[in-house]
PDB file of C-alpha atoms in Angstrom:
ATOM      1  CA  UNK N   1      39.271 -10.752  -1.080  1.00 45.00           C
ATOM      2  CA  UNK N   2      37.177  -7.927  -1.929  1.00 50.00           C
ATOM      3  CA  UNK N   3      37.514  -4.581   0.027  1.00 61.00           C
ATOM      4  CA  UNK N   4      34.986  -3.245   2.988  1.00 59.00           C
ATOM      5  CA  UNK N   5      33.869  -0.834   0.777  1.00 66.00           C
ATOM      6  CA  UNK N   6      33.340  -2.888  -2.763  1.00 75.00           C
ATOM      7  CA  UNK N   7      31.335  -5.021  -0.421  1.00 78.00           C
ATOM      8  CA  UNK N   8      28.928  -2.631   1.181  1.00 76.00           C
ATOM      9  CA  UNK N   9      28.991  -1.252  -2.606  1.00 79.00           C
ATOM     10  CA  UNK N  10      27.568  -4.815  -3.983  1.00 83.00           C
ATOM     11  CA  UNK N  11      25.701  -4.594  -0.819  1.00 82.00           C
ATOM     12  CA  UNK N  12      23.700  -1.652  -1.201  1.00 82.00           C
ATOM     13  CA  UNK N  13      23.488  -2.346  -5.482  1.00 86.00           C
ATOM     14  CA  UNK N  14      21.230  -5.364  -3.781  1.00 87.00           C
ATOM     15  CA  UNK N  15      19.324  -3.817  -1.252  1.00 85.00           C
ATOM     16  CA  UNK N  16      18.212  -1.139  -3.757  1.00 87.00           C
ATOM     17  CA  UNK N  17      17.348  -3.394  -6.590  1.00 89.00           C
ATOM     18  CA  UNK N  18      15.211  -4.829  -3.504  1.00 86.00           C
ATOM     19  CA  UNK N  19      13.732  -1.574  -2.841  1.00 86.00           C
ATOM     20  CA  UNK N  20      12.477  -1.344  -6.677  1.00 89.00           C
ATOM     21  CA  UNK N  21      10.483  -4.265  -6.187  1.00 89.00           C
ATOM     22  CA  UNK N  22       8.948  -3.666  -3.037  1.00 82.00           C
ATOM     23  CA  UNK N  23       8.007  -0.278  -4.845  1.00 84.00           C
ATOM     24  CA  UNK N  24       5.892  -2.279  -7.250  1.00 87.00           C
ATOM     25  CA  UNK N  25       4.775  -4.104  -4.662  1.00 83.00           C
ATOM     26  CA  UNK N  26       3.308  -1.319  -2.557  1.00 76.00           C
ATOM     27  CA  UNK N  27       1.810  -0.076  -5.739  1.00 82.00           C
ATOM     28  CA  UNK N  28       0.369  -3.583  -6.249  1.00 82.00           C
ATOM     29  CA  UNK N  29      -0.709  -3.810  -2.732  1.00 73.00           C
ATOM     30  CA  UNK N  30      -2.590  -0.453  -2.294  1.00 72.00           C
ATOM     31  CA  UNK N  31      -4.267  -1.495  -5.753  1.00 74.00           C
ATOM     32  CA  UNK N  32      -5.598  -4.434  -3.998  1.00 70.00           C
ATOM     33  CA  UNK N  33      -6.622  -2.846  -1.113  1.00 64.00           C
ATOM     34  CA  UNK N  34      -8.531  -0.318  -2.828  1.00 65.00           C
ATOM     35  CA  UNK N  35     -10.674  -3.190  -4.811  1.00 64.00           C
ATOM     36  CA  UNK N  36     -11.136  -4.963  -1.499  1.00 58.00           C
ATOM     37  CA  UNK N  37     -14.383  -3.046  -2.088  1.00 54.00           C
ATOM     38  CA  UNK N  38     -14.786  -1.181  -5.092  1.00 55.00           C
ATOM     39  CA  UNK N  39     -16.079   1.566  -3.025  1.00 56.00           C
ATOM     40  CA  UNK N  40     -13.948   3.733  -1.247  1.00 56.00           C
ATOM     41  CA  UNK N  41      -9.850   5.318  -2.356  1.00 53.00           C
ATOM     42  CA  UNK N  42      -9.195   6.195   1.508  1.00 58.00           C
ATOM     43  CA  UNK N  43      -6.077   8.853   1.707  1.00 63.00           C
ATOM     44  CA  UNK N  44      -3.897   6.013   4.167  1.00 60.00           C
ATOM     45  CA  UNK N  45      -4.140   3.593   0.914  1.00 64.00           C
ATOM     46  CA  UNK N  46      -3.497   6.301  -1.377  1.00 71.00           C
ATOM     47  CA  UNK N  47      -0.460   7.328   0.485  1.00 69.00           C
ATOM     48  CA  UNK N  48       1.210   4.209   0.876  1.00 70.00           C
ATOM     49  CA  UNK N  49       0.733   4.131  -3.357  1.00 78.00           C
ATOM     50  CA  UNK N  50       2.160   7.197  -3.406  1.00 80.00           C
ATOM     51  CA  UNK N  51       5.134   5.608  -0.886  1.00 77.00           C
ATOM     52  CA  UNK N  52       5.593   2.995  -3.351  1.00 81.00           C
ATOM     53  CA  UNK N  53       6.388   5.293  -5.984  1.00 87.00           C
ATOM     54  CA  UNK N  54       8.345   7.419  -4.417  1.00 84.00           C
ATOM     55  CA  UNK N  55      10.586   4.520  -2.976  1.00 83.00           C
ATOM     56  CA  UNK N  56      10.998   3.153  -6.205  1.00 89.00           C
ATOM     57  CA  UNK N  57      12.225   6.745  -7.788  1.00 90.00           C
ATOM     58  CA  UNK N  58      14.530   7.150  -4.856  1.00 88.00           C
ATOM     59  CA  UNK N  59      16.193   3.711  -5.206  1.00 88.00           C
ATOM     60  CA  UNK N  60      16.804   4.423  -8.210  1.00 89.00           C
ATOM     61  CA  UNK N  61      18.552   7.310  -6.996  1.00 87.00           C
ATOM     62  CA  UNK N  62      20.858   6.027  -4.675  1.00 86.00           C
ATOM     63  CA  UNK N  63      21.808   3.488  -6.897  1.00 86.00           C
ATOM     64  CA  UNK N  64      23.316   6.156  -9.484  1.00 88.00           C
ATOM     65  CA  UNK N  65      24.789   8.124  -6.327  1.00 83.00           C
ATOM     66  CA  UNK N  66      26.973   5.392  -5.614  1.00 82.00           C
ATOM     67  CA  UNK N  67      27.795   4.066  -9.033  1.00 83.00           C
ATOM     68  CA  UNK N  68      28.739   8.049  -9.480  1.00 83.00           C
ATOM     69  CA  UNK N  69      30.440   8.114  -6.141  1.00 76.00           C
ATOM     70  CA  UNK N  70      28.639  11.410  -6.179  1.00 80.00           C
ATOM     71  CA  UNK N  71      28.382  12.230  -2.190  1.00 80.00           C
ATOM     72  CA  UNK N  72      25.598  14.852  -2.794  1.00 84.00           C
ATOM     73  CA  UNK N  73      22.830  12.041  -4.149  1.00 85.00           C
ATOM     74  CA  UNK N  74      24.279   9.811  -1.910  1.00 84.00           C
ATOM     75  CA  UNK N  75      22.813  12.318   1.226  1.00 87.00           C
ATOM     76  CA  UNK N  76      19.527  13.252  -0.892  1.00 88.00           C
ATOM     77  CA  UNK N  77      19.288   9.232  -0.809  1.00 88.00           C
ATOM     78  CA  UNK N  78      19.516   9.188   2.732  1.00 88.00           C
ATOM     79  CA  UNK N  79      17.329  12.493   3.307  1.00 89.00           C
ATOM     80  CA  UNK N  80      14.501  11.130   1.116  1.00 88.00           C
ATOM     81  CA  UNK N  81      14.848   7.684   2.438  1.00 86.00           C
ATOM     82  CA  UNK N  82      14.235   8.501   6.358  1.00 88.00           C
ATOM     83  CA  UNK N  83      11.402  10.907   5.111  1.00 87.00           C
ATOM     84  CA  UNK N  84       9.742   7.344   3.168  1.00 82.00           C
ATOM     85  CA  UNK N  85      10.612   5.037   6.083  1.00 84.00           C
ATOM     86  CA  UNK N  86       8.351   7.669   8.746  1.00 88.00           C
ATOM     87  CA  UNK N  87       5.291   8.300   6.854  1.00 83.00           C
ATOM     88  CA  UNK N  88       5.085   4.378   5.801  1.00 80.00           C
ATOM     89  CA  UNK N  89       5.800   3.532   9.440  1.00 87.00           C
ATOM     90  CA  UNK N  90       2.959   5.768  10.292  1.00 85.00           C
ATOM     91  CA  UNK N  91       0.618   4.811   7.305  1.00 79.00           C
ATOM     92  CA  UNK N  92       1.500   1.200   8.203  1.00 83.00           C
ATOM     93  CA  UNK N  93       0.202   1.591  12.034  1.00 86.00           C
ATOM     94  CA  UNK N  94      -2.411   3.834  10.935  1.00 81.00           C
ATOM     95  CA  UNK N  95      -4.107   0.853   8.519  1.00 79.00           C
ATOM     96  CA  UNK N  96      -3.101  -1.503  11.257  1.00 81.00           C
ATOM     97  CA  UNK N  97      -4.790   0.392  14.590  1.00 80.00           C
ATOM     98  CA  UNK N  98      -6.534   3.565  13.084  1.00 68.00           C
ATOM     99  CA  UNK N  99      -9.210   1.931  11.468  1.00 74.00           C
ATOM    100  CA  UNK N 100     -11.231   0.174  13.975  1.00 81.00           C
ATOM    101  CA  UNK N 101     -14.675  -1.110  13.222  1.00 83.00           C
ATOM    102  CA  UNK N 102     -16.534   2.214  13.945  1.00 85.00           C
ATOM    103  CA  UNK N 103     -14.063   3.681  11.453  1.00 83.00           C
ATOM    104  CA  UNK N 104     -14.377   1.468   9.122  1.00 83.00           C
ATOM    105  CA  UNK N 105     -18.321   1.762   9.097  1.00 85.00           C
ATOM    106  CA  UNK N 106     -17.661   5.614   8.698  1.00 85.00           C
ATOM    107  CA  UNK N 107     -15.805   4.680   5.559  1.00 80.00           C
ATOM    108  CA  UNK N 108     -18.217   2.826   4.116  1.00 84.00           C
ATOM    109  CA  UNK N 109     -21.105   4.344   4.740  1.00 86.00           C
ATOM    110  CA  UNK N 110     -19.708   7.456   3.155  1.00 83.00           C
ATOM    111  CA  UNK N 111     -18.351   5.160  -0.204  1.00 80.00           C
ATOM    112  CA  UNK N 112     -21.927   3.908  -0.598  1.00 82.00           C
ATOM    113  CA  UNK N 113     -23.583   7.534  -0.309  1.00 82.00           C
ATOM    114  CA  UNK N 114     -21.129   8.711  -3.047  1.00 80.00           C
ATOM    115  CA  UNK N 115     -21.240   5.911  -4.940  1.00 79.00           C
ATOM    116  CA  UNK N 116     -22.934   5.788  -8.289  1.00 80.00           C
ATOM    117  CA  UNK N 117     -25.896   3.473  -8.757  1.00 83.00           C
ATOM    118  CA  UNK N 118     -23.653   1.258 -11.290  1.00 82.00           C
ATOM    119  CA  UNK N 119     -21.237   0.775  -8.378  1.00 81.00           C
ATOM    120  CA  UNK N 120     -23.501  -0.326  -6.246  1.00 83.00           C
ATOM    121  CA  UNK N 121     -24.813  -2.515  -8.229  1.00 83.00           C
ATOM    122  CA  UNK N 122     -21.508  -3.875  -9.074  1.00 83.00           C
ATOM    123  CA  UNK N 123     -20.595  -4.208  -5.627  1.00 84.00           C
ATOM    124  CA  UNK N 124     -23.904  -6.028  -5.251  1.00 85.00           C
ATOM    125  CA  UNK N 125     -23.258  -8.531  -8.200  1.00 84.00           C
ATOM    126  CA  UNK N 126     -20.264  -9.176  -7.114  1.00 83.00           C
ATOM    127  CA  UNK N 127     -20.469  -9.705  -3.316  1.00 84.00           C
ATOM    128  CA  UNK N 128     -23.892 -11.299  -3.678  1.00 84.00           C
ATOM    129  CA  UNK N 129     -25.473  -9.025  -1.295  1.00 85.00           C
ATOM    130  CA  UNK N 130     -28.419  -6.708  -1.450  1.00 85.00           C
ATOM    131  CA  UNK N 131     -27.969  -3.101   0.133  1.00 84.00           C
ATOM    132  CA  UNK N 132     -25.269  -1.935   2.363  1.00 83.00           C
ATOM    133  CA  UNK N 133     -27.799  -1.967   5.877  1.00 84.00           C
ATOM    134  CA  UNK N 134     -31.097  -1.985   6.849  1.00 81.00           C
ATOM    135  CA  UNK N 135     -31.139   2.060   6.349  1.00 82.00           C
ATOM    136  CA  UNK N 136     -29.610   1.128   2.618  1.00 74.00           C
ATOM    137  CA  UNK N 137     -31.659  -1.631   1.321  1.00 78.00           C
ATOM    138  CA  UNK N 138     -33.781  -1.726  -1.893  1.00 79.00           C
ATOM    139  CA  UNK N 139     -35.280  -5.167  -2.698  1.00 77.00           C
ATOM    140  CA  UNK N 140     -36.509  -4.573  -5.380  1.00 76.00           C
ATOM    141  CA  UNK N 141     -33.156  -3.131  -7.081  1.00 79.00           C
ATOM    142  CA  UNK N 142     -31.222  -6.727  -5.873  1.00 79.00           C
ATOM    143  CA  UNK N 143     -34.600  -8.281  -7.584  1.00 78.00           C
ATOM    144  CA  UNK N 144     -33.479  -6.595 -10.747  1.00 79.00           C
ATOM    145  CA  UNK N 145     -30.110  -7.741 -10.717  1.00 77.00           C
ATOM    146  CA  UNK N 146     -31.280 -10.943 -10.126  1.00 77.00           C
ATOM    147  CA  UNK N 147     -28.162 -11.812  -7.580  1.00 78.00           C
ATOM    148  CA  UNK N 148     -27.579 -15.562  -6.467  1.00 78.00           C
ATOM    149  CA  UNK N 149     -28.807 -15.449  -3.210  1.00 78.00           C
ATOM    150  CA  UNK N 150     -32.257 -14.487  -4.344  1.00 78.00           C
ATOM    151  CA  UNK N 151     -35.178 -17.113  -4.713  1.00 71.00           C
ATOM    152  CA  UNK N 152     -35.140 -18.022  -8.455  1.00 61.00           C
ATOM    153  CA  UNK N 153     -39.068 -18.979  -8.699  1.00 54.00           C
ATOM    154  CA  UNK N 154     -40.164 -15.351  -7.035  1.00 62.00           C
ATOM    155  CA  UNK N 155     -36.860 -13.318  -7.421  1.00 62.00           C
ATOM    156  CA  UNK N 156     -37.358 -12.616  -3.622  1.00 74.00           C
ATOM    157  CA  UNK N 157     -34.102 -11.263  -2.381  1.00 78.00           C
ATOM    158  CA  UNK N 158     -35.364 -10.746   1.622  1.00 79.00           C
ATOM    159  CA  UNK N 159     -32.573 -13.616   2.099  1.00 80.00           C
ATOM    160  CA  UNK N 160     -29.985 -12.056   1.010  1.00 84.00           C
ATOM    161  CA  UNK N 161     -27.131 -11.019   3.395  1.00 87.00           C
ATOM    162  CA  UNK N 162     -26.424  -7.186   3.510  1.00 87.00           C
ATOM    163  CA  UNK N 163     -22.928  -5.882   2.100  1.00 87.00           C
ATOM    164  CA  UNK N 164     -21.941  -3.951   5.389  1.00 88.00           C
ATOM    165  CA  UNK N 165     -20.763  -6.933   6.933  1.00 87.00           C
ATOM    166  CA  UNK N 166     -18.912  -8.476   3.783  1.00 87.00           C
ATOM    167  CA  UNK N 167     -17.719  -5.467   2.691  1.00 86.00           C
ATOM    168  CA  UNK N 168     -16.228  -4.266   6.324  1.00 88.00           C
ATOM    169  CA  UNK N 169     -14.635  -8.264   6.233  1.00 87.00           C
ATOM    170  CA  UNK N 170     -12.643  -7.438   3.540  1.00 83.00           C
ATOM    171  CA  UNK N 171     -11.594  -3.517   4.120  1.00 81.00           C
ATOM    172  CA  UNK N 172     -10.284  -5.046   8.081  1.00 84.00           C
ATOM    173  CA  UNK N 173      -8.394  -8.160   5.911  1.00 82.00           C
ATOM    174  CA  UNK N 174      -7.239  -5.570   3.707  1.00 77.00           C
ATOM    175  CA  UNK N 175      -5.890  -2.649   6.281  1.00 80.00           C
ATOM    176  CA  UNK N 176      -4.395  -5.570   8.099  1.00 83.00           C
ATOM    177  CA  UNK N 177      -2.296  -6.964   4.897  1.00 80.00           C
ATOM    178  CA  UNK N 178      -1.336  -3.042   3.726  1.00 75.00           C
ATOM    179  CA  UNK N 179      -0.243  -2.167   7.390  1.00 82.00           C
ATOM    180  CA  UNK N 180       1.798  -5.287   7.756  1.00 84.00           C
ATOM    181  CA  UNK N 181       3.540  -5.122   4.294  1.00 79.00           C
ATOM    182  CA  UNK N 182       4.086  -1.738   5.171  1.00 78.00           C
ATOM    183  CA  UNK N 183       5.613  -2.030   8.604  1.00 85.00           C
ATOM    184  CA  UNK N 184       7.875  -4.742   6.985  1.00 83.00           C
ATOM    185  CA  UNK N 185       9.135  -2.848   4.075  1.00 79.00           C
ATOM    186  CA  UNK N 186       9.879   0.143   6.710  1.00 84.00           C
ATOM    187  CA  UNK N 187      12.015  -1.879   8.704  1.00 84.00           C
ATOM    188  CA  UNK N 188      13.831  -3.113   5.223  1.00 81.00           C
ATOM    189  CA  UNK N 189      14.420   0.132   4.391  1.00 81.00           C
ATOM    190  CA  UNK N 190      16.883   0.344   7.703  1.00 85.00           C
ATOM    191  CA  UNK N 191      18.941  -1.463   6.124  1.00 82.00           C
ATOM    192  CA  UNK N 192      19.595   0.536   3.049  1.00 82.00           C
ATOM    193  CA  UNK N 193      19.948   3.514   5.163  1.00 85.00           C
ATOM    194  CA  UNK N 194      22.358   2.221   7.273  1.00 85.00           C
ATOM    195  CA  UNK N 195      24.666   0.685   4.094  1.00 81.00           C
ATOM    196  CA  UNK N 196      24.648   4.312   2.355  1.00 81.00           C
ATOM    197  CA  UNK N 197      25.046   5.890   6.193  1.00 83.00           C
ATOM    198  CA  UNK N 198      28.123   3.792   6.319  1.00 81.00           C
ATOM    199  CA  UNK N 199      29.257   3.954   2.554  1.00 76.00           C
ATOM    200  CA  UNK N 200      29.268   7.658   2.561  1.00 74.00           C
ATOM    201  CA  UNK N 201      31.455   7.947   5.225  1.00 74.00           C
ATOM    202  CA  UNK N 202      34.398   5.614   3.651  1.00 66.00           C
ATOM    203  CA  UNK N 203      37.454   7.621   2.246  1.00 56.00           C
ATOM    204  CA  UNK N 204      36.869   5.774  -1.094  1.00 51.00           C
ATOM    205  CA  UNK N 205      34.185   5.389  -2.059  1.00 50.00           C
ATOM    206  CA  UNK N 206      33.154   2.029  -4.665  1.00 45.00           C
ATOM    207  CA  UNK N 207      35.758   0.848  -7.022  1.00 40.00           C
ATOM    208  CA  UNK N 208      38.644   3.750  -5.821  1.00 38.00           C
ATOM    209  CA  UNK N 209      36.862   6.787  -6.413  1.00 43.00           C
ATOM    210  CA  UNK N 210      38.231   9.380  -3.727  1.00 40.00           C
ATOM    211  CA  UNK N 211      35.472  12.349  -3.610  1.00 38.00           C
ATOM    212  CA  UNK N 212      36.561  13.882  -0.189  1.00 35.00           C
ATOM    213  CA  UNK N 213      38.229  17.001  -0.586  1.00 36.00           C
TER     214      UNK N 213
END
């Protein structure tokens, strides 16, 4: 029967090799998120890219602590691990209660302003809307494009919806998937704190290497 600490070794191997995945997913997530409307990089889905990163590099870190035994990357693991687990807790809550729908018309309105006129007109093409509000709207640029929604015998694109209301869909669908993912991976990350928390407090640590002095 294997030993406490071989287990909580295995243990914590797993978690990690966890944690490198959800890294890539975070990255893969925020990357959605910011195509949600080709618009707009806001800084709460930059950072949790940024958290996805860093998680990843960290694992990666505490996995060669404890294959070392090496006590010092063991507590730079755990340091740098809390510090991920807060701001993703609070970028998580942020994307999930921050960005209400007056925010999120904020947001957009200042993507479109910035925007260049080959954005919009992507975003256009491929929302099948025509201007981002009644302040926003050029018919006769949707006309040009030539977008589903207009009338095919007079190219009259008065029908079409405007992108505010698609566009702020898909940002709130968005925020809501990023916060959630996010508040789940935070509470996953518990557990690897908790495994090296307990690991670096054994006597021996992994397969009988005795670093306390």
């Amino acid at each position: 029967m294997a030993e406490p600490s071989e287990r909580v070794y295995r243990a914590f191997i797993a978690v990690n090799c966890v944690y490198l995945i959800l890294g890539i997913i975070l990255i893969c997530i925020s990357a959605i998120a910011m195509q949600a409307t080709l618009l707009l990089t806001t800084p709460v889905v930059g950072g949790l890219a940024a958290m996805g990163i860093f998680l990843f590099i960290v694992a990666l870190l505490g996995m060669i602590g404890v294959v070392m035994a090496n006590q010092a990357l063991i507590f730079l693991y755990l340091v740098f691990m809390s510090f991920i687990g807060f701001i993703q807790f609070c970028v998580a809550i942020a994307c999930l209660s921050a960005f209400n729908k007056a925010r999120r018309t904020e947001v957009l309105l200042s993507g479109w302003e910035e925007a260049s006129n080959d954005t919009r007109q992507q975003v256009q093409s491929t929302f099948g809307c025509c201007g981002l509000d009644s302040k926003h709207v050029i018919y006769s640029r949707c006309e040009e494009l030539k977008l589903p929604c207009c009338i095919l015998t007079t190219h009259n694109c008065t029908g079409c919806p405007l992108c505010m209301s698609i566009l702020d869909n898909r940002l709130q669908h968005a925020f809501q998937f990023t916060g959630g993912m996010g508040l789940l991976f935070t509470f996953l990350q518990l557990g690897g704190i908790l495994l090296a928390w307990w690991y670096r407090r054994q006597p021996v640590l992994g397969f009988g290497h005795d670093i306390l002095n």
